[in-house]
PDB file of C-alpha atoms in Angstrom:
ATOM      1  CA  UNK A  22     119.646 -13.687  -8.674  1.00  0.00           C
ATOM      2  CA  UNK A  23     119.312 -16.935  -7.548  1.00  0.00           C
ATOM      3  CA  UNK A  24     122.411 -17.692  -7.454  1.00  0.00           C
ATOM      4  CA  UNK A  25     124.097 -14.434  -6.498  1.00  0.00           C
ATOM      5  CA  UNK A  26     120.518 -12.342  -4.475  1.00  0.00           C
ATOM      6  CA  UNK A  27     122.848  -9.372  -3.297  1.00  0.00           C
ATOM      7  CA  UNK A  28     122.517  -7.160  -4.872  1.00  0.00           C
ATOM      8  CA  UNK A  29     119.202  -7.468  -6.503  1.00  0.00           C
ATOM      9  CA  UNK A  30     119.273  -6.638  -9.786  1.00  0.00           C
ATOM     10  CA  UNK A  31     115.131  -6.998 -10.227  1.00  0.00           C
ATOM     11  CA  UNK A  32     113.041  -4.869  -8.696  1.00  0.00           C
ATOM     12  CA  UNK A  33     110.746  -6.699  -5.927  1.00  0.00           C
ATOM     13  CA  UNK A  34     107.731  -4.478  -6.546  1.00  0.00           C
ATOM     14  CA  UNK A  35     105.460  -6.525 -10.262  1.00  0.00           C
ATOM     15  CA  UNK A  36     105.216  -3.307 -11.666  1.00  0.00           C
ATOM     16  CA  UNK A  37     108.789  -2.158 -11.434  1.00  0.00           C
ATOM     17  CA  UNK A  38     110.021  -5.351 -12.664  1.00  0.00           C
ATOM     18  CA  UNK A  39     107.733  -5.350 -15.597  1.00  0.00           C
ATOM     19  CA  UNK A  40     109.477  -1.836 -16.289  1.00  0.00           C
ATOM     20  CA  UNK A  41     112.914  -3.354 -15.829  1.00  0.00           C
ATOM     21  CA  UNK A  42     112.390  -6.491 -18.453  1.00  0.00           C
ATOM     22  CA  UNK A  43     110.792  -3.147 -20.971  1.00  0.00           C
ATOM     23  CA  UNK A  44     114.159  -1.429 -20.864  1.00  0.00           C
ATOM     24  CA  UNK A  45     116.008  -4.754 -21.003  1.00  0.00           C
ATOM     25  CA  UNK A  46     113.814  -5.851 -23.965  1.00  0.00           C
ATOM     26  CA  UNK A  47     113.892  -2.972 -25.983  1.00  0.00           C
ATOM     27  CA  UNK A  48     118.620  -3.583 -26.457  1.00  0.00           C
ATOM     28  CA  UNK A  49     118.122  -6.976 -26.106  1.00  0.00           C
ATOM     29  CA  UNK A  50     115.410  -7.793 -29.172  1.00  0.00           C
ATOM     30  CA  UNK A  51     114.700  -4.360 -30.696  1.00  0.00           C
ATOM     31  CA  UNK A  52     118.798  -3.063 -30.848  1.00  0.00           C
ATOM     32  CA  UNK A  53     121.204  -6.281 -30.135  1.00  0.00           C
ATOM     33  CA  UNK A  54     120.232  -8.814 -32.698  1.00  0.00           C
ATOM     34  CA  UNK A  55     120.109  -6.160 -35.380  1.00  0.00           C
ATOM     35  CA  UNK A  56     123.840  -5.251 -34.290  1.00  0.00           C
ATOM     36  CA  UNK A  57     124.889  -9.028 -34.513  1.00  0.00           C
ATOM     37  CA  UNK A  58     127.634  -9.289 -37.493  1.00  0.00           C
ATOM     38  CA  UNK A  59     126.053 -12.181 -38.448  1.00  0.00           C
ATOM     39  CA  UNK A  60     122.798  -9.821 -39.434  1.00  0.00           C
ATOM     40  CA  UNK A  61     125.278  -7.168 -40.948  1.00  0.00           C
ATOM     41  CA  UNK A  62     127.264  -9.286 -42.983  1.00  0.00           C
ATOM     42  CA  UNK A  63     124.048 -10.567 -44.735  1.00  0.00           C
ATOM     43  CA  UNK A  64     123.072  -7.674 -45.265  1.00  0.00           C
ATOM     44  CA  UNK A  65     126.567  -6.909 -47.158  1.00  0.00           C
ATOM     45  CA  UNK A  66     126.238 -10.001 -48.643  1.00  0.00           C
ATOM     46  CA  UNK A  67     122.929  -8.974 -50.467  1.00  0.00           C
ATOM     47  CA  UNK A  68     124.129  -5.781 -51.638  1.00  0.00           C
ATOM     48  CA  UNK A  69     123.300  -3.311 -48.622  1.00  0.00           C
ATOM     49  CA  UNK A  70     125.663  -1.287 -46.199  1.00  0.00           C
ATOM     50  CA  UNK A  71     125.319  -3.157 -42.781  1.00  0.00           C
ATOM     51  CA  UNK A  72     127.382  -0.870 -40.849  1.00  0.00           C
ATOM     52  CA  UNK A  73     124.490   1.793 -42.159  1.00  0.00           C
ATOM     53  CA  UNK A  74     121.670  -1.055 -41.442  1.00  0.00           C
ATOM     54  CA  UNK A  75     122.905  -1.163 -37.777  1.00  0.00           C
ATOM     55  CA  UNK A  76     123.253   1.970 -36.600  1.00  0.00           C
ATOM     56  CA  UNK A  77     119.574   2.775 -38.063  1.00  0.00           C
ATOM     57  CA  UNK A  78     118.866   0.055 -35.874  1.00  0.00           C
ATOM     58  CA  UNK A  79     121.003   1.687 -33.314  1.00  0.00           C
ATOM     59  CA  UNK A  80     119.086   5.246 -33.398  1.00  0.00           C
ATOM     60  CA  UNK A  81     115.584   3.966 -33.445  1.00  0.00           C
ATOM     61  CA  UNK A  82     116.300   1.743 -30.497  1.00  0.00           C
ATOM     62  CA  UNK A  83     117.859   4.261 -28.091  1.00  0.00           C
ATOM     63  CA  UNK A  84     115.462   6.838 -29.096  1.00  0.00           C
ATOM     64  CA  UNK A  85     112.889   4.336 -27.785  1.00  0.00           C
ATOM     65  CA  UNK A  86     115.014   3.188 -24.722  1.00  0.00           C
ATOM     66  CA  UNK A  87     115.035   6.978 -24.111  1.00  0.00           C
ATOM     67  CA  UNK A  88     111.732   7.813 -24.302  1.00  0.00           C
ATOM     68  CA  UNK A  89     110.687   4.984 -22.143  1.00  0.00           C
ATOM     69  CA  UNK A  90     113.494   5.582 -19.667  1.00  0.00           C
ATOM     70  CA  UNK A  91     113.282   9.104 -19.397  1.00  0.00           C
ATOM     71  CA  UNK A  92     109.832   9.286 -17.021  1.00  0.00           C
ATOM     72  CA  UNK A  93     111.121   6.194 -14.813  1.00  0.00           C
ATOM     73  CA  UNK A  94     114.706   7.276 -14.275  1.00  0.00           C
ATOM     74  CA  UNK A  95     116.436   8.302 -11.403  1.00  0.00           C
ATOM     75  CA  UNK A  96     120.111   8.392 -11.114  1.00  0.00           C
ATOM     76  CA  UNK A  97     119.744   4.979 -13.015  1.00  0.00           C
ATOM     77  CA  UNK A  98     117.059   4.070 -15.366  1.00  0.00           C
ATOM     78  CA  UNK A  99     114.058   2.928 -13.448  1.00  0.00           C
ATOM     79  CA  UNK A 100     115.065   5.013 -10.272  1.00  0.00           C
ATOM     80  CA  UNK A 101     117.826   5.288  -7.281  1.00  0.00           C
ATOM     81  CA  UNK A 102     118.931   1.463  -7.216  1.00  0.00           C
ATOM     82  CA  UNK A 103     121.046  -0.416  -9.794  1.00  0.00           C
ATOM     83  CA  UNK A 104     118.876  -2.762 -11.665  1.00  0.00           C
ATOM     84  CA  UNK A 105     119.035  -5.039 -14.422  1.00  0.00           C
ATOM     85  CA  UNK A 106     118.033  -2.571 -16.996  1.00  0.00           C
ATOM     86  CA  UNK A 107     121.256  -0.547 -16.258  1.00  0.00           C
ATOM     87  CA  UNK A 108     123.556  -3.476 -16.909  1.00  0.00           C
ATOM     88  CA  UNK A 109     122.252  -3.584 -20.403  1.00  0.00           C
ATOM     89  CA  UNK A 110     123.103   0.286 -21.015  1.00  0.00           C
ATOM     90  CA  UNK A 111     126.826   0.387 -21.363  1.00  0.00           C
ATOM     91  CA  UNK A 112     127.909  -1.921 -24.208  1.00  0.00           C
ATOM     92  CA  UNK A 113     124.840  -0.679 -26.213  1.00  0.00           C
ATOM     93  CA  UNK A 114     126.426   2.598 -26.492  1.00  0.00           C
ATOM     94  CA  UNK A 115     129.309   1.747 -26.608  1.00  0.00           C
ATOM     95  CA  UNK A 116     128.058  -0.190 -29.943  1.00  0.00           C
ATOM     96  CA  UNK A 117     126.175   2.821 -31.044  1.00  0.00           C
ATOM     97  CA  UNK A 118     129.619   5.397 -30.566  1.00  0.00           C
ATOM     98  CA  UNK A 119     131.478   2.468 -32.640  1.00  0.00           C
ATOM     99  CA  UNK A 120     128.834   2.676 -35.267  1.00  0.00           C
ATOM    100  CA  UNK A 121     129.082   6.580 -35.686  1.00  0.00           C
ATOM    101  CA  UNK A 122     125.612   7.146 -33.484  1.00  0.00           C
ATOM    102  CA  UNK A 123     125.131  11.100 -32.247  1.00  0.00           C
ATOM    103  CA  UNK A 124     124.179  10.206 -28.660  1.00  0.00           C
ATOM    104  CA  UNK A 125     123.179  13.868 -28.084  1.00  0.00           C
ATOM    105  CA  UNK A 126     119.649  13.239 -28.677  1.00  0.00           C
ATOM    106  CA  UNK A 127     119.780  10.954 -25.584  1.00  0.00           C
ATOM    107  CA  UNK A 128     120.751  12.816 -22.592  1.00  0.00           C
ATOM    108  CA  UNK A 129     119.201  10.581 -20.153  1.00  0.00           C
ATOM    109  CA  UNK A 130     120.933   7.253 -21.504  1.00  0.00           C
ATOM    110  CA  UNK A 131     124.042   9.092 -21.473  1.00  0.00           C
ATOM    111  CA  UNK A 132     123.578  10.812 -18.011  1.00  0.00           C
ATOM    112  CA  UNK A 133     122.669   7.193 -16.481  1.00  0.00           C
ATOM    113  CA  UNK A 134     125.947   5.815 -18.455  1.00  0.00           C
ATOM    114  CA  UNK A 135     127.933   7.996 -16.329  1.00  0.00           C
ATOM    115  CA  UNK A 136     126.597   6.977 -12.882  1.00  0.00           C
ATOM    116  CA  UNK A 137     126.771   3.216 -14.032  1.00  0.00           C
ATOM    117  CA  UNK A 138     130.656   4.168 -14.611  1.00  0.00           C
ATOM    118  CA  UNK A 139     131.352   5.548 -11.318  1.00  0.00           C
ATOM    119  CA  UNK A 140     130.642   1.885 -10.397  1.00  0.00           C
ATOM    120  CA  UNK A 141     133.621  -0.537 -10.283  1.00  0.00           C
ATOM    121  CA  UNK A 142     131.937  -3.469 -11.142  1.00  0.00           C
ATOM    122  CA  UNK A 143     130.685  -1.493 -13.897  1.00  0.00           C
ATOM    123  CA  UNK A 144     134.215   0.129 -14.719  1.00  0.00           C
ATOM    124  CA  UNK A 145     135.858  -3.100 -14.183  1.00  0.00           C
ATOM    125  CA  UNK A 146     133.427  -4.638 -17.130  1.00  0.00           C
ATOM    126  CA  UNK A 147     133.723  -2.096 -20.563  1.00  0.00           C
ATOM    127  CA  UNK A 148     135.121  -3.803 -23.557  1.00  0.00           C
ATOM    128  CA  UNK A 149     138.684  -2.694 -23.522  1.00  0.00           C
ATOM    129  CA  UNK A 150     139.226  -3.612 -19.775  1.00  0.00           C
ATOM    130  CA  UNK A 151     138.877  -7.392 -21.058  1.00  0.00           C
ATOM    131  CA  UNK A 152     142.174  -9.263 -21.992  1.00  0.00           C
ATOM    132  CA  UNK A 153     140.333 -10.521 -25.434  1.00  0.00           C
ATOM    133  CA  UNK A 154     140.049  -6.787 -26.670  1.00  0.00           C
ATOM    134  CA  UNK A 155     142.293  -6.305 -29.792  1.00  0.00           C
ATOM    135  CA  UNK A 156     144.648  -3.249 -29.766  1.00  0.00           C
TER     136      UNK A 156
END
């Protein structure tokens, strides 16, 4: 935001920020790392099934992410406005659908998914828009 302050992506007001880096926190160190191949192939490696190990991982993240989201949401996860929180919401599940992950249980992830789609920036961003993504 300092370098790019329109739009704000963290909420001005302590305790809705606090909220914000909660939902950010909960993908980015309880779900992400767990994700990481480099975490999955060890887990291969010493005898286990990472693809299973992740989308535990995967489950017991968003069902946390949900619960946590569900009272502060809006039509985005901590209300009306765009924030940080939301930009962290799409290429989780999209993860957890790769991994097999029944998003069902998680109506309001998946209900603010769709509103962070009808945004281009948003649309413009998912993994096979990007001219990396393998066929």
């Amino acid at each position: 935001e300092e370098r790019y302050p329109a739009p704000a992506l963290w909420p001005r007001d302590p305790l809705r920020k606090a909220q914000a880096w909660m939902l950010v926190e909960i993908v980015n160190a309880g779900i992400q790392p767990l994700q990481n191949l480099m975490v999955t192939n060890k887990v291969k490696e010493m005898g286990g099934d990472g693809s299973a190990f992740a989308k535990h991982f995967n489950e017991r993240g968003l069902e946390a992410l949900e619960a946590w989201a569900r009272p502060l949401a809006g039509k985005f996860l901590l209300g009306d406005e765009v924030t940080v929180a939301d930009v962290y919401l799409p290429p989780q599940l999209y993860s957890a659908r790769r991994l097999g992950v029944d998003l069902s249980p998680f109506p309001t992830l998946t209900r603010v998914e769709k509103a962070c789609e009808a945004i281009d920036a948003f649309a413009r961003a998912r993994p096979e828009r990007q001219p990396d993504t393998e066929a």
